[in-house]
mmCIF file of C-alpha atoms in Angstrom:
data_model
loop_
_atom_site.group_PDB
_atom_site.id
_atom_site.type_symbol
_atom_site.label_atom_id
_atom_site.label_comp_id
_atom_site.label_asym_id
_atom_site.label_seq_id
_atom_site.Cartn_x
_atom_site.Cartn_y
_atom_site.Cartn_z
ATOM 1 C CA MET A 1 0.000 0.000 0.000
ATOM 2 C CA SER A 2 1.401 3.412 -0.940
ATOM 3 C CA SER A 3 2.047 6.143 1.618
ATOM 4 C CA GLN A 4 -0.661 8.664 2.332
ATOM 5 C CA LEU A 5 1.592 10.907 4.424
ATOM 6 C CA SER A 6 5.216 11.398 3.412
ATOM 7 C CA ILE A 7 7.630 13.319 5.660
ATOM 8 C CA GLN A 8 10.747 14.049 3.645
ATOM 9 C CA GLY A 9 13.920 15.429 5.214
ATOM 10 C CA VAL A 10 11.986 17.601 7.666
ATOM 11 C CA SER A 11 14.118 19.512 10.172
ATOM 12 C CA ARG A 12 13.290 22.455 12.435
ATOM 13 C CA VAL A 13 15.608 25.055 13.920
ATOM 14 C CA PHE A 14 14.234 27.735 16.256
ATOM 15 C CA THR A 15 15.987 31.092 16.578
ATOM 16 C CA SER A 16 15.576 33.247 19.694
ATOM 17 C CA PRO A 17 15.224 37.063 19.546
ATOM 18 C CA LYS A 18 18.919 37.216 20.535
ATOM 19 C CA GLY A 19 19.895 35.013 17.597
ATOM 20 C CA GLN A 20 20.535 31.819 19.557
ATOM 21 C CA THR A 21 19.505 28.685 17.678
ATOM 22 C CA THR A 22 17.987 25.452 18.962
ATOM 23 C CA GLN A 23 17.660 22.451 16.692
ATOM 24 C CA ALA A 24 14.398 20.689 17.573
ATOM 25 C CA LEU A 25 14.449 18.175 14.702
ATOM 26 C CA THR A 26 17.245 16.715 12.631
ATOM 27 C CA PRO A 27 16.063 15.661 9.157
ATOM 28 C CA VAL A 28 13.195 13.198 9.598
ATOM 29 C CA ASP A 29 12.053 10.816 6.866
ATOM 30 C CA PHE A 30 8.872 8.922 7.637
ATOM 31 C CA GLU A 31 5.966 7.352 5.773
ATOM 32 C CA VAL A 32 2.420 6.729 7.012
ATOM 33 C CA ARG A 33 0.117 4.486 4.990
ATOM 34 C CA GLU A 34 -3.610 4.961 4.594
ATOM 35 C CA ASN A 35 -5.557 3.647 7.633
ATOM 36 C CA ASP A 36 -2.349 3.325 9.697
ATOM 37 C CA PHE A 37 -2.558 4.088 13.419
ATOM 38 C CA VAL A 38 0.959 5.289 14.242
ATOM 39 C CA THR A 39 2.049 6.447 17.682
ATOM 40 C CA ILE A 40 5.118 8.648 18.118
ATOM 41 C CA LEU A 41 6.838 7.978 21.419
ATOM 42 C CA GLY A 42 9.737 9.826 22.962
ATOM 43 C CA PRO A 43 11.129 11.686 25.972
ATOM 44 C CA SER A 44 9.819 15.154 26.813
ATOM 45 C CA GLY A 45 11.235 17.933 24.652
ATOM 46 C CA CYS A 46 12.418 15.619 21.856
ATOM 47 C CA GLY A 47 10.533 17.386 19.053
ATOM 48 C CA LYS A 48 7.639 14.974 18.517
ATOM 49 C CA SER A 49 4.988 17.682 18.990
ATOM 50 C CA THR A 50 6.980 19.985 16.699
ATOM 51 C CA LEU A 51 6.806 17.354 13.964
ATOM 52 C CA LEU A 52 3.051 16.968 14.473
ATOM 53 C CA ARG A 53 2.545 20.738 14.232
ATOM 54 C CA ILE A 54 4.503 20.775 10.950
ATOM 55 C CA VAL A 55 2.280 17.991 9.578
ATOM 56 C CA ALA A 56 -0.762 20.011 10.704
ATOM 57 C CA GLY A 57 0.568 23.082 8.883
ATOM 58 C CA LEU A 58 0.764 25.075 12.130
ATOM 59 C CA ASP A 59 4.559 25.401 11.801
ATOM 60 C CA GLN A 60 6.928 25.389 8.836
ATOM 61 C CA PRO A 61 9.970 23.112 8.519
ATOM 62 C CA THR A 62 13.427 24.659 8.230
ATOM 63 C CA THR A 63 14.263 22.058 5.585
ATOM 64 C CA GLY A 64 12.286 19.341 3.852
ATOM 65 C CA GLN A 65 8.601 18.964 3.094
ATOM 66 C CA VAL A 66 5.438 17.106 4.084
ATOM 67 C CA LEU A 67 3.220 15.570 1.408
ATOM 68 C CA LEU A 68 -0.362 14.427 1.975
ATOM 69 C CA ASP A 69 -1.590 12.299 -0.932
ATOM 70 C CA GLY A 70 1.289 13.733 -2.942
ATOM 71 C CA VAL A 71 0.320 17.381 -2.287
ATOM 72 C CA PRO A 72 2.737 19.585 -0.268
ATOM 73 C CA VAL A 73 1.415 20.831 3.082
ATOM 74 C CA GLN A 74 1.620 24.655 3.037
ATOM 75 C CA GLY A 75 -0.584 25.486 6.035
ATOM 76 C CA PRO A 76 -3.587 24.263 8.040
ATOM 77 C CA GLY A 77 -6.346 22.553 6.076
ATOM 78 C CA ALA A 78 -9.587 20.597 6.475
ATOM 79 C CA ASP A 79 -7.786 17.476 5.220
ATOM 80 C CA ARG A 80 -6.059 17.263 8.636
ATOM 81 C CA GLY A 81 -7.935 17.144 11.935
ATOM 82 C CA MET A 82 -5.980 18.177 15.050
ATOM 83 C CA VAL A 83 -6.726 17.380 18.695
ATOM 84 C CA PHE A 84 -4.523 18.997 21.348
ATOM 85 C CA GLN A 85 -3.788 18.048 24.964
ATOM 86 C CA SER A 86 -5.368 21.256 26.236
ATOM 87 C CA TYR A 87 -9.089 21.688 25.790
ATOM 88 C CA THR A 88 -9.500 23.881 22.716
ATOM 89 C CA LEU A 89 -13.290 24.128 22.481
ATOM 90 C CA PHE A 90 -15.008 27.481 22.003
ATOM 91 C CA PRO A 91 -16.436 28.241 25.478
ATOM 92 C CA TRP A 92 -19.299 30.362 24.083
ATOM 93 C CA LEU A 93 -20.601 27.563 21.839
ATOM 94 C CA THR A 94 -22.625 24.523 22.878
ATOM 95 C CA ILE A 95 -21.205 21.053 22.326
ATOM 96 C CA GLU A 96 -23.329 20.653 19.187
ATOM 97 C CA HIS A 97 -22.192 23.986 17.747
ATOM 98 C CA ASN A 98 -18.540 23.293 18.604
ATOM 99 C CA ILE A 99 -18.794 20.108 16.536
ATOM 100 C CA ARG A 100 -20.617 21.931 13.728
ATOM 101 C CA PHE A 101 -18.156 24.858 13.627
ATOM 102 C CA GLY A 102 -15.897 23.570 10.840
ATOM 103 C CA LEU A 103 -18.866 22.347 8.821
ATOM 104 C CA ARG A 104 -20.504 25.767 9.051
ATOM 105 C CA GLU A 105 -17.272 27.490 8.009
ATOM 106 C CA ARG A 106 -17.172 25.275 4.912
ATOM 107 C CA GLY A 107 -20.706 26.309 3.995
ATOM 108 C CA MET A 108 -22.360 22.941 4.570
ATOM 109 C CA PRO A 109 -26.199 23.174 4.616
ATOM 110 C CA GLU A 110 -27.627 23.460 8.140
ATOM 111 C CA ARG A 111 -29.562 20.192 8.001
ATOM 112 C CA GLU A 112 -26.473 18.280 6.905
ATOM 113 C CA GLN A 113 -24.429 19.955 9.650
ATOM 114 C CA LYS A 114 -26.913 18.804 12.273
ATOM 115 C CA GLU A 115 -27.103 15.246 10.931
ATOM 116 C CA ARG A 116 -23.338 14.946 10.876
ATOM 117 C CA ALA A 117 -22.963 16.442 14.367
ATOM 118 C CA ASP A 118 -25.680 14.133 15.744
ATOM 119 C CA PHE A 119 -23.899 11.098 14.277
ATOM 120 C CA PHE A 120 -20.584 11.908 15.964
ATOM 121 C CA ILE A 121 -22.217 13.017 19.225
ATOM 122 C CA ALA A 122 -23.675 9.504 19.422
ATOM 123 C CA LYS A 123 -20.356 7.966 18.331
ATOM 124 C CA VAL A 124 -18.436 9.530 21.246
ATOM 125 C CA GLY A 125 -21.206 8.923 23.797
ATOM 126 C CA LEU A 126 -22.357 12.521 24.343
ATOM 127 C CA ARG A 127 -26.038 12.186 23.484
ATOM 128 C CA GLY A 128 -28.027 14.280 25.951
ATOM 129 C CA PHE A 129 -25.214 16.841 26.319
ATOM 130 C CA GLU A 130 -25.655 18.583 22.944
ATOM 131 C CA GLN A 131 -26.810 21.888 24.453
ATOM 132 C CA HIS A 132 -24.296 21.987 27.292
ATOM 133 C CA PHE A 133 -21.353 24.379 27.234
ATOM 134 C CA PRO A 134 -17.741 23.144 27.636
ATOM 135 C CA LYS A 135 -17.407 24.469 31.194
ATOM 136 C CA GLN A 136 -20.308 22.203 32.194
ATOM 137 C CA LEU A 137 -18.431 19.070 31.099
ATOM 138 C CA SER A 138 -15.578 17.011 32.563
ATOM 139 C CA GLY A 139 -12.172 16.963 30.887
ATOM 140 C CA GLY A 140 -12.874 13.581 29.324
ATOM 141 C CA MET A 141 -16.170 14.809 27.865
ATOM 142 C CA GLN A 142 -14.478 17.913 26.477
ATOM 143 C CA GLN A 143 -11.894 15.722 24.719
ATOM 144 C CA ARG A 144 -14.694 13.538 23.339
ATOM 145 C CA THR A 145 -16.170 16.717 21.877
ATOM 146 C CA ALA A 146 -12.808 17.733 20.390
ATOM 147 C CA ILE A 147 -12.421 14.300 18.774
ATOM 148 C CA ALA A 148 -16.001 14.451 17.442
ATOM 149 C CA ARG A 149 -15.335 17.929 16.023
ATOM 150 C CA ALA A 150 -12.188 16.710 14.255
ATOM 151 C CA LEU A 151 -13.916 13.613 12.852
ATOM 152 C CA ALA A 152 -17.027 15.517 11.737
ATOM 153 C CA ASN A 153 -14.872 17.388 9.204
ATOM 154 C CA ASP A 154 -13.954 14.030 7.625
ATOM 155 C CA PRO A 155 -10.186 14.703 7.470
ATOM 156 C CA LYS A 156 -7.852 12.406 5.562
ATOM 157 C CA ILE A 157 -5.683 12.104 8.671
ATOM 158 C CA LEU A 158 -6.302 12.658 12.377
ATOM 159 C CA LEU A 159 -3.438 14.243 14.356
ATOM 160 C CA LEU A 160 -3.462 13.950 18.153
ATOM 161 C CA ASP A 161 -0.940 15.616 20.463
ATOM 162 C CA GLU A 162 -1.067 13.827 23.845
ATOM 163 C CA PRO A 163 -4.868 14.211 23.855
ATOM 164 C CA PHE A 164 -5.377 12.220 27.062
ATOM 165 C CA GLY A 165 -2.374 13.554 28.975
ATOM 166 C CA ALA A 166 -4.421 15.726 31.353
ATOM 167 C CA LEU A 167 -6.977 13.023 32.205
ATOM 168 C CA ASP A 168 -7.056 10.741 35.245
ATOM 169 C CA ASN A 169 -5.992 7.158 34.584
ATOM 170 C CA GLN A 170 -9.471 5.618 34.556
ATOM 171 C CA THR A 171 -10.825 8.215 32.122
ATOM 172 C CA ARG A 172 -7.682 7.877 30.013
ATOM 173 C CA VAL A 173 -8.230 4.116 29.561
ATOM 174 C CA LEU A 174 -11.871 4.699 28.591
ATOM 175 C CA MET A 175 -10.844 7.358 26.052
ATOM 176 C CA GLN A 176 -8.172 5.081 24.571
ATOM 177 C CA GLU A 177 -10.771 2.354 24.014
ATOM 178 C CA LEU A 178 -13.269 4.878 22.624
ATOM 179 C CA LEU A 179 -10.801 6.294 20.073
ATOM 180 C CA LEU A 180 -9.568 2.847 19.091
ATOM 181 C CA GLY A 181 -13.158 1.695 18.573
ATOM 182 C CA ILE A 182 -13.857 4.692 16.317
ATOM 183 C CA TRP A 183 -10.657 4.002 14.341
ATOM 184 C CA GLU A 184 -11.557 0.325 13.946
ATOM 185 C CA SER A 185 -14.956 1.232 12.495
ATOM 186 C CA ALA A 186 -14.064 4.406 10.538
ATOM 187 C CA GLN A 187 -10.549 3.337 9.411
ATOM 188 C CA LYS A 188 -9.028 6.808 9.563
ATOM 189 C CA THR A 189 -5.296 7.397 9.257
ATOM 190 C CA VAL A 190 -4.055 8.460 12.710
ATOM 191 C CA LEU A 191 -0.782 10.011 13.901
ATOM 192 C CA PHE A 192 -0.775 10.101 17.718
ATOM 193 C CA VAL A 193 1.944 11.696 19.894
ATOM 194 C CA THR A 194 2.392 10.381 23.429
ATOM 195 C CA HIS A 195 5.051 9.872 26.084
ATOM 196 C CA ASP A 196 3.064 7.016 27.679
ATOM 197 C CA ILE A 197 4.535 3.652 26.622
ATOM 198 C CA ASP A 198 1.420 1.596 27.482
ATOM 199 C CA GLU A 199 -0.716 3.996 25.460
ATOM 200 C CA ALA A 200 1.686 3.939 22.506
ATOM 201 C CA ILE A 201 1.554 0.144 22.267
ATOM 202 C CA PHE A 202 -2.152 -0.292 22.996
ATOM 203 C CA MET A 203 -3.315 2.228 20.396
ATOM 204 C CA ALA A 204 -0.986 1.595 17.475
ATOM 205 C CA ASN A 205 -0.248 -0.808 14.687
ATOM 206 C CA ARG A 206 3.183 0.874 14.505
ATOM 207 C CA VAL A 207 5.259 2.751 17.115
ATOM 208 C CA ALA A 208 7.912 5.269 16.060
ATOM 209 C CA VAL A 209 10.436 6.057 18.797
ATOM 210 C CA PHE A 210 12.014 9.519 18.810
ATOM 211 C CA SER A 211 15.559 10.196 19.936
ATOM 212 C CA ALA A 212 16.464 12.876 22.445
ATOM 213 C CA ARG A 213 16.614 16.423 21.051
ATOM 214 C CA PRO A 214 17.393 17.150 18.315
ATOM 215 C CA GLY A 215 14.702 14.658 17.467
ATOM 216 C CA ARG A 216 14.860 11.951 14.847
ATOM 217 C CA ILE A 217 13.087 8.631 14.469
ATOM 218 C CA LYS A 218 15.532 6.048 15.780
ATOM 219 C CA THR A 219 13.311 2.940 15.908
ATOM 220 C CA GLU A 220 10.072 1.698 14.371
ATOM 221 C CA LEU A 221 8.247 -1.310 15.783
ATOM 222 C CA ALA A 222 5.173 -3.086 14.420
ATOM 223 C CA VAL A 223 2.372 -3.878 16.893
ATOM 224 C CA ASP A 224 0.505 -6.961 15.717
ATOM 225 C CA PHE A 225 -2.158 -7.432 18.400
ATOM 226 C CA PRO A 226 -5.531 -8.250 16.821
ATOM 227 C CA HIS A 227 -8.574 -5.993 16.799
ATOM 228 C CA PRO A 228 -10.847 -5.228 18.515
ATOM 229 C CA ARG A 229 -8.462 -4.614 21.417
ATOM 230 C CA HIS A 230 -9.296 -4.607 25.104
ATOM 231 C CA TYR A 231 -7.162 -3.153 27.906
ATOM 232 C CA THR A 232 -6.557 -6.683 29.253
ATOM 233 C CA ILE A 233 -3.936 -7.210 26.519
ATOM 234 C CA LYS A 234 -1.678 -4.960 28.612
ATOM 235 C CA THR A 235 -1.076 -7.913 30.958
ATOM 236 C CA SER A 236 -0.092 -10.353 28.186
ATOM 237 C CA PRO A 237 3.529 -11.575 27.921
ATOM 238 C CA GLU A 238 3.764 -10.200 24.361
ATOM 239 C CA PHE A 239 2.649 -6.736 25.489
ATOM 240 C CA MET A 240 5.051 -6.785 28.449
ATOM 241 C CA ALA A 241 7.970 -7.788 26.202
ATOM 242 C CA LEU A 242 7.234 -4.935 23.797
ATOM 243 C CA LYS A 243 6.884 -2.532 26.733
ATOM 244 C CA ALA A 244 10.240 -3.644 28.164
ATOM 245 C CA ARG A 245 11.973 -3.048 24.833
ATOM 246 C CA LEU A 246 10.416 0.411 24.377
ATOM 247 C CA THR A 247 11.108 1.343 28.017
ATOM 248 C CA GLU A 248 14.787 0.626 27.459
ATOM 249 C CA GLU A 249 14.787 2.668 24.225
ATOM 250 C CA ILE A 250 13.211 5.671 25.986
ATOM 251 C CA ARG A 251 15.418 5.284 29.054
ATOM 252 C CA ALA A 252 18.530 5.418 26.884
ATOM 253 C CA GLU A 253 17.282 8.592 25.217
ATOM 254 C CA ALA A 254 16.283 10.221 28.510
ATOM 255 C CA MET A 255 19.762 9.508 29.887
ATOM 256 C CA ALA A 256 21.305 10.999 26.736
ATOM 257 C CA THR A 257 19.227 14.145 27.344
ATOM 258 C CA ASP A 258 20.475 14.366 30.952
ATOM 259 C CA LEU A 259 24.080 14.122 29.791
ATOM 260 C CA HIS A 260 23.758 17.054 27.368
#
């Protein structure tokens, strides 16, 4: 299967107002196939979120390019849906109207907007909360809304930057299963940044491990657990072996960061 997302020689150097430079990414080459669920795992500050922002078109690479279906990414677009760690809903809009926002901006007829919003409200388990405002919802429910809003726009690829990082552990597990269930049924291409090793393995069919800054992809591992997945696989010997290997990879990179 050909690549849907192609990251070609992408590097990023940041320059401070005083002219000091920091290299966040060394040239990264990476391919993501259609319907892949890829997690990017790495120590804090290694550049994985920077790479995701470049794919989203929210930042520009210093060198290299990103292609989506062969077309260069020049800026943000409806073909990429982004979900952040922080809750990025519009506080003055109801849950329904947050989900409909992108559809309205694209000029979709009102009836179609509502049908599409209703479908994804049901999909993420928020029926009955359509007319609530974000401040009336828990963190997990706000992230469900953000995921529904991203999916409602029918992007080619869903980009998630530690979307469950601020949630308690129980809610986090529920959200992992919810997102995985949606992916299994909708078969979207997903690129998911995390620093949680259990999450990286459980969610993905492929894990890309980032080096310490300046970031590069140092290891790729296939995850072959069957679908549908249940959190109980986390206690299996195969899962534990994969976790041990990835833990050692991350530990080595974290130690390299401490030595710099």
